Amino acid sequence: MPAPVRGVNLQFTNSLGDAGSFPYRFDPDSGGFVSSVTAGVYTLRVRAFENGQVGVAERPLNVNSNLTGIALALAPAASIPVRVRSVATGQGKLMAGSGMPALNVHLISSDSQLGPTEYWAVPKGTGKQQTLSFENIQPGRYASEMNPQGSFYVESARCGDTDLLREDLTVSADAEVPPIEVVLRDDGAALNIALADTEAKATVLLVPDRVLRQVKHGFYSGQLHFDGLAPGEYSVLAFDNADGLEYENPEVLSPYLGDAMRVTLAPGQNSSITLPVI
């Protein structure tokens, strides 16, 4: 790495996408580093500040003995524009003064066990010229969360060939990431939740058949309302304790779906149900 480089973070990720916790020493003047790593096959990922800019690099490593002379060339961290298109039926409302619906777009690391790495798309410009963009994304795999406001829902979200509603986004240090293309519709459905035990508190999950990993969740304490729901069929569950439940993992959630209440929502429908608590 060319000097001077500051604020360096090194991460060794195995083939399963898990990041090991290995200590390292970094010399900012020479750009050199030393780390103690157990034998194995890794991807070495580096994030650093160079000349006021965020730089990233990655390279594969097969560690079966001492390694020296590992050279890394920093490249600018990825910026990913988000292009939003809305299909209007007249039921939705746009954010005041904006040419597009209000939309929160969130990327969450899928392959770091050292703590969550998260990014939010930030607005650029104002009014009808406003756009969204992710800035300084480090390499890795990311799950996406997209939350429009009001009756809008995400009909589709793609980044190149990646369907973000069903797949993780892979960001590489040596490849440009295409724009994220999001299509919103404004004829989303609404669902009002009540519990059979009116005194209970619970975590409620809405699991859409069309995309199992796009689970909606909320906490019931007297009342709960979901809007902006894509039309279609849902499994709805209420848990008295959902701590530690990986509800966005279809394999983890599958054993509970037999106890779910089934709901079918039409475009623009406002429906109500009463749930038992698991």
Coordinates of C-alpha atoms in Angstrom, one line a residue:
M1 CA 0.0 0.0 0.0
P2 CA 1.3 3.4 -0.8
A3 CA 2.0 5.7 2.2
P4 CA 0.6 7.6 3.8
V5 CA -2.5 5.5 4.5
R6 CA -4.6 6.0 7.7
G7 CA -7.5 4.3 9.4
V8 CA -6.9 0.8 8.0
N9 CA -9.2 -2.2 8.6
L10 CA -8.2 -5.7 7.5
Q11 CA -10.6 -8.6 7.3
F12 CA -10.0 -12.2 6.4
T13 CA -13.1 -13.9 5.1
N14 CA -13.4 -17.6 4.5
S15 CA -15.2 -19.4 1.7
L16 CA -18.5 -19.4 3.8
G17 CA -18.4 -15.6 4.0
D18 CA -17.5 -15.6 7.7
A19 CA -14.9 -13.1 8.9
G20 CA -12.3 -14.4 11.3
S21 CA -11.1 -12.3 14.2
F22 CA -7.3 -12.2 13.6
P23 CA -5.1 -9.5 15.2
Y24 CA -2.9 -7.4 13.0
R25 CA -0.3 -4.6 13.2
F26 CA -0.2 -1.8 10.7
D27 CA 2.5 0.7 10.1
P28 CA 1.0 3.9 8.5
D29 CA 4.3 5.3 7.4
S30 CA 5.4 2.3 5.4
G31 CA 2.0 0.9 4.6
G32 CA 3.1 -2.5 5.8
F33 CA 1.1 -4.9 8.0
V34 CA 1.6 -8.2 9.9
S35 CA -1.1 -10.6 11.0
S36 CA -1.4 -14.0 12.6
V37 CA -3.9 -16.1 10.7
T38 CA -4.8 -19.8 11.0
A39 CA -4.2 -22.0 8.0
G40 CA -7.0 -21.8 5.4
V41 CA -8.3 -20.2 2.2
Y42 CA -9.4 -16.6 2.6
T43 CA -10.3 -13.4 0.8
L44 CA -8.2 -10.5 2.3
R45 CA -10.3 -7.3 2.3
V46 CA -8.8 -3.9 3.2
R47 CA -10.5 -0.6 3.8
A48 CA -8.4 2.5 4.3
F49 CA -8.3 6.3 4.1
E50 CA -5.8 7.6 1.6
N51 CA -5.3 11.3 0.8
G52 CA -8.7 12.0 2.3
Q53 CA -10.5 9.3 0.2
V54 CA -11.8 5.9 1.1
G55 CA -9.9 3.1 -0.7
V56 CA -10.6 -0.6 -0.8
A57 CA -8.7 -3.7 -2.0
E58 CA -9.1 -7.4 -1.9
R59 CA -7.2 -10.5 -3.0
P60 CA -7.5 -14.3 -2.4
L61 CA -5.0 -15.9 0.0
N62 CA -4.2 -19.6 0.5
V63 CA -2.5 -19.6 3.9
N64 CA -0.5 -22.9 4.5
S65 CA 2.7 -21.3 5.6
N66 CA 4.2 -17.8 6.3
L67 CA 3.5 -15.4 3.5
T68 CA 5.4 -12.2 2.7
G69 CA 5.3 -9.6 0.0
I70 CA 1.6 -9.3 -0.2
A71 CA 0.9 -6.2 -2.3
L72 CA -2.5 -4.4 -2.4
A73 CA -3.4 -1.5 -4.6
L74 CA -6.2 0.6 -3.2
A75 CA -9.1 1.5 -5.5
P76 CA -11.9 4.0 -4.7
A77 CA -14.7 2.5 -2.7
A78 CA -17.9 1.7 -4.6
S79 CA -20.6 4.3 -5.1
I80 CA -23.9 2.9 -6.3
P81 CA -26.7 5.1 -7.7
V82 CA -30.3 4.1 -7.0
R83 CA -32.8 4.8 -9.7
V84 CA -36.4 4.8 -8.7
R85 CA -39.4 4.6 -11.0
S86 CA -43.0 4.7 -9.8
V87 CA -46.1 3.2 -11.4
A88 CA -48.9 5.4 -10.3
T89 CA -52.5 4.3 -10.1
G90 CA -53.6 7.4 -8.1
Q91 CA -53.7 5.7 -4.7
G92 CA -50.3 6.8 -3.5
K93 CA -48.9 10.1 -2.2
L94 CA -45.5 11.5 -3.1
M95 CA -43.2 13.1 -0.6
A96 CA -43.9 16.8 -0.4
G97 CA -41.8 18.7 -2.9
S98 CA -40.3 15.5 -4.4
G99 CA -40.6 14.0 -7.8
M100 CA -40.5 10.4 -6.3
P101 CA -42.0 8.5 -3.5
A102 CA -40.2 8.5 -0.2
L103 CA -38.0 5.4 -0.1
N104 CA -35.5 4.1 2.4
V105 CA -32.9 1.7 0.9
H106 CA -30.6 -0.2 3.3
L107 CA -27.8 -2.6 2.7
I108 CA -26.7 -5.0 5.5
S109 CA -23.5 -7.1 5.3
S110 CA -24.2 -10.8 4.9
D111 CA -20.7 -12.1 5.5
S112 CA -19.3 -10.3 8.6
Q113 CA -19.4 -11.8 12.0
L114 CA -17.4 -8.9 13.6
G115 CA -20.6 -6.8 13.9
P116 CA -23.0 -5.4 11.3
T117 CA -21.8 -3.4 8.4
E118 CA -24.6 -1.3 7.1
Y119 CA -25.2 1.4 4.5
W120 CA -28.1 3.7 3.8
A121 CA -28.8 5.3 0.4
V122 CA -28.5 9.1 0.8
P123 CA -30.5 11.7 -1.2
K124 CA -28.8 13.9 -3.7
G125 CA -30.4 17.0 -5.2
T126 CA -33.8 18.3 -4.4
G127 CA -37.3 18.2 -5.7
K128 CA -37.8 16.4 -9.0
Q129 CA -34.0 16.3 -9.5
Q130 CA -33.5 14.3 -6.3
T131 CA -31.8 10.9 -6.6
L132 CA -30.4 8.3 -4.1
S133 CA -26.9 6.9 -3.9
F134 CA -24.8 4.6 -1.7
E135 CA -21.3 5.9 -1.0
N136 CA -18.0 4.3 0.0
I137 CA -19.3 0.7 0.0
Q138 CA -16.6 -1.8 1.0
P139 CA -16.4 -5.2 -0.9
G140 CA -18.6 -8.0 0.4
R141 CA -22.1 -9.5 0.2
Y142 CA -25.1 -7.5 1.2
A143 CA -28.8 -8.2 1.8
S144 CA -31.1 -5.3 1.0
E145 CA -34.1 -3.7 2.7
M146 CA -36.3 -1.3 0.9
N147 CA -39.1 0.5 2.7
P148 CA -41.3 2.9 0.7
Q149 CA -43.7 5.2 2.6
G150 CA -47.5 5.2 2.4
S151 CA -49.2 2.8 0.1
F152 CA -46.2 2.3 -2.2
Y153 CA -44.5 -1.1 -2.3
V154 CA -41.4 -2.5 -4.2
E155 CA -42.6 -4.3 -7.3
S156 CA -39.0 -5.1 -8.4
A157 CA -35.4 -4.2 -7.4
R158 CA -32.4 -5.2 -9.5
C159 CA -28.7 -4.4 -9.7
G160 CA -27.5 -5.7 -13.1
D161 CA -28.4 -9.4 -13.1
T162 CA -29.1 -9.6 -9.4
D163 CA -32.7 -9.7 -8.1
L164 CA -32.3 -7.8 -4.8
L165 CA -35.6 -9.1 -3.5
R166 CA -34.3 -12.7 -3.6
E167 CA -30.5 -12.5 -3.8
D168 CA -27.6 -10.8 -2.0
L169 CA -25.7 -8.1 -3.8
T170 CA -21.9 -8.8 -4.3
V171 CA -19.6 -5.8 -4.3
S172 CA -16.1 -6.4 -5.6
A173 CA -13.1 -4.0 -5.2
D174 CA -12.1 -4.5 -8.9
A175 CA -15.5 -4.3 -10.6
E176 CA -17.9 -1.4 -11.1
V177 CA -21.3 -1.9 -9.6
P178 CA -24.2 -1.1 -11.9
P179 CA -27.0 1.2 -10.7
I180 CA -29.8 -0.3 -8.5
E181 CA -33.1 -0.1 -10.4
V182 CA -36.2 0.0 -8.2
V183 CA -39.8 0.0 -9.4
L184 CA -42.5 1.1 -7.0
R185 CA -46.3 0.7 -7.3
D186 CA -48.8 2.8 -5.3
D187 CA -51.6 0.3 -5.0
G188 CA -50.3 -1.5 -1.9
A189 CA -52.6 -3.2 0.6
A190 CA -52.9 -2.6 4.3
L191 CA -53.4 -5.1 7.2
N192 CA -54.5 -4.4 10.7
I193 CA -53.4 -6.9 13.3
A194 CA -55.1 -7.9 16.6
L195 CA -54.2 -10.7 19.0
A196 CA -56.6 -13.2 20.4
D197 CA -55.1 -12.5 23.8
T198 CA -55.8 -8.7 23.9
E199 CA -53.3 -8.3 26.8
A200 CA -50.4 -10.0 25.1
K201 CA -47.4 -8.4 23.5
A202 CA -45.8 -10.1 20.5
T203 CA -43.5 -9.8 17.5
V204 CA -45.6 -10.2 14.3
L205 CA -44.1 -11.5 11.1
L206 CA -45.6 -11.1 7.6
V207 CA -44.0 -13.6 5.2
P208 CA -44.9 -13.1 1.5
D209 CA -45.1 -16.2 -0.7
R210 CA -43.6 -14.3 -3.6
V211 CA -40.3 -13.4 -1.8
L212 CA -39.8 -15.4 1.4
R213 CA -36.8 -13.3 2.5
Q214 CA -38.7 -10.0 2.4
V215 CA -40.3 -10.4 5.8
K216 CA -42.2 -7.5 7.3
H217 CA -42.1 -7.4 11.1
G218 CA -43.6 -5.3 13.9
F219 CA -44.2 -5.3 17.6
Y220 CA -47.8 -5.6 18.9
S221 CA -48.7 -3.8 22.0
G222 CA -52.4 -3.1 21.8
Q223 CA -52.5 -2.5 18.0
L224 CA -50.4 -3.0 14.9
H225 CA -50.9 -1.8 11.3
F226 CA -48.9 -2.6 8.1
D227 CA -49.4 -0.7 4.9
G228 CA -47.6 -0.6 1.6
L229 CA -47.9 -4.4 1.3
A230 CA -47.5 -6.0 -2.1
P231 CA -50.7 -7.8 -3.3
G232 CA -50.5 -11.5 -2.9
E233 CA -50.5 -14.3 -0.3
Y234 CA -48.9 -14.1 3.1
S235 CA -48.2 -16.3 6.1
V236 CA -48.7 -14.2 9.3
L237 CA -47.3 -15.3 12.7
A238 CA -47.1 -13.8 16.2
F239 CA -44.4 -14.8 18.6
D240 CA -44.3 -14.1 22.3
N241 CA -40.5 -14.1 22.1
A242 CA -38.7 -13.9 18.8
D243 CA -35.2 -13.1 20.3
G244 CA -32.5 -14.8 18.2
L245 CA -35.0 -16.0 15.5
E246 CA -33.4 -15.4 12.1
Y247 CA -36.8 -14.7 10.5
E248 CA -35.3 -13.5 7.2
N249 CA -33.8 -16.9 6.7
P250 CA -36.4 -19.1 5.0
E251 CA -34.9 -22.3 6.3
V252 CA -35.1 -21.1 9.9
L253 CA -38.6 -19.8 9.5
S254 CA -40.0 -22.8 7.5
P255 CA -40.8 -25.1 10.6
Y256 CA -43.1 -22.3 12.0
L257 CA -45.1 -21.7 8.8
G258 CA -47.5 -24.6 9.5
D259 CA -48.8 -22.6 12.4
A260 CA -49.3 -19.4 10.4
M261 CA -52.5 -17.7 9.5
R262 CA -52.9 -17.4 5.7
V263 CA -54.0 -14.1 4.2
T264 CA -54.6 -13.0 0.6
L265 CA -54.4 -9.3 -0.1
A266 CA -55.7 -7.6 -3.2
P267 CA -54.3 -4.2 -4.6
G268 CA -55.5 -1.4 -2.4
Q269 CA -57.3 -3.7 0.1
N270 CA -57.5 -2.8 3.8
S271 CA -58.0 -6.0 5.8
S272 CA -58.0 -7.0 9.5
I273 CA -57.2 -10.3 11.2
T274 CA -56.9 -11.7 14.7
L275 CA -53.9 -13.9 15.5
P276 CA -53.1 -16.5 18.1
V277 CA -49.7 -16.1 19.8
I278 CA -47.0 -18.8 19.3

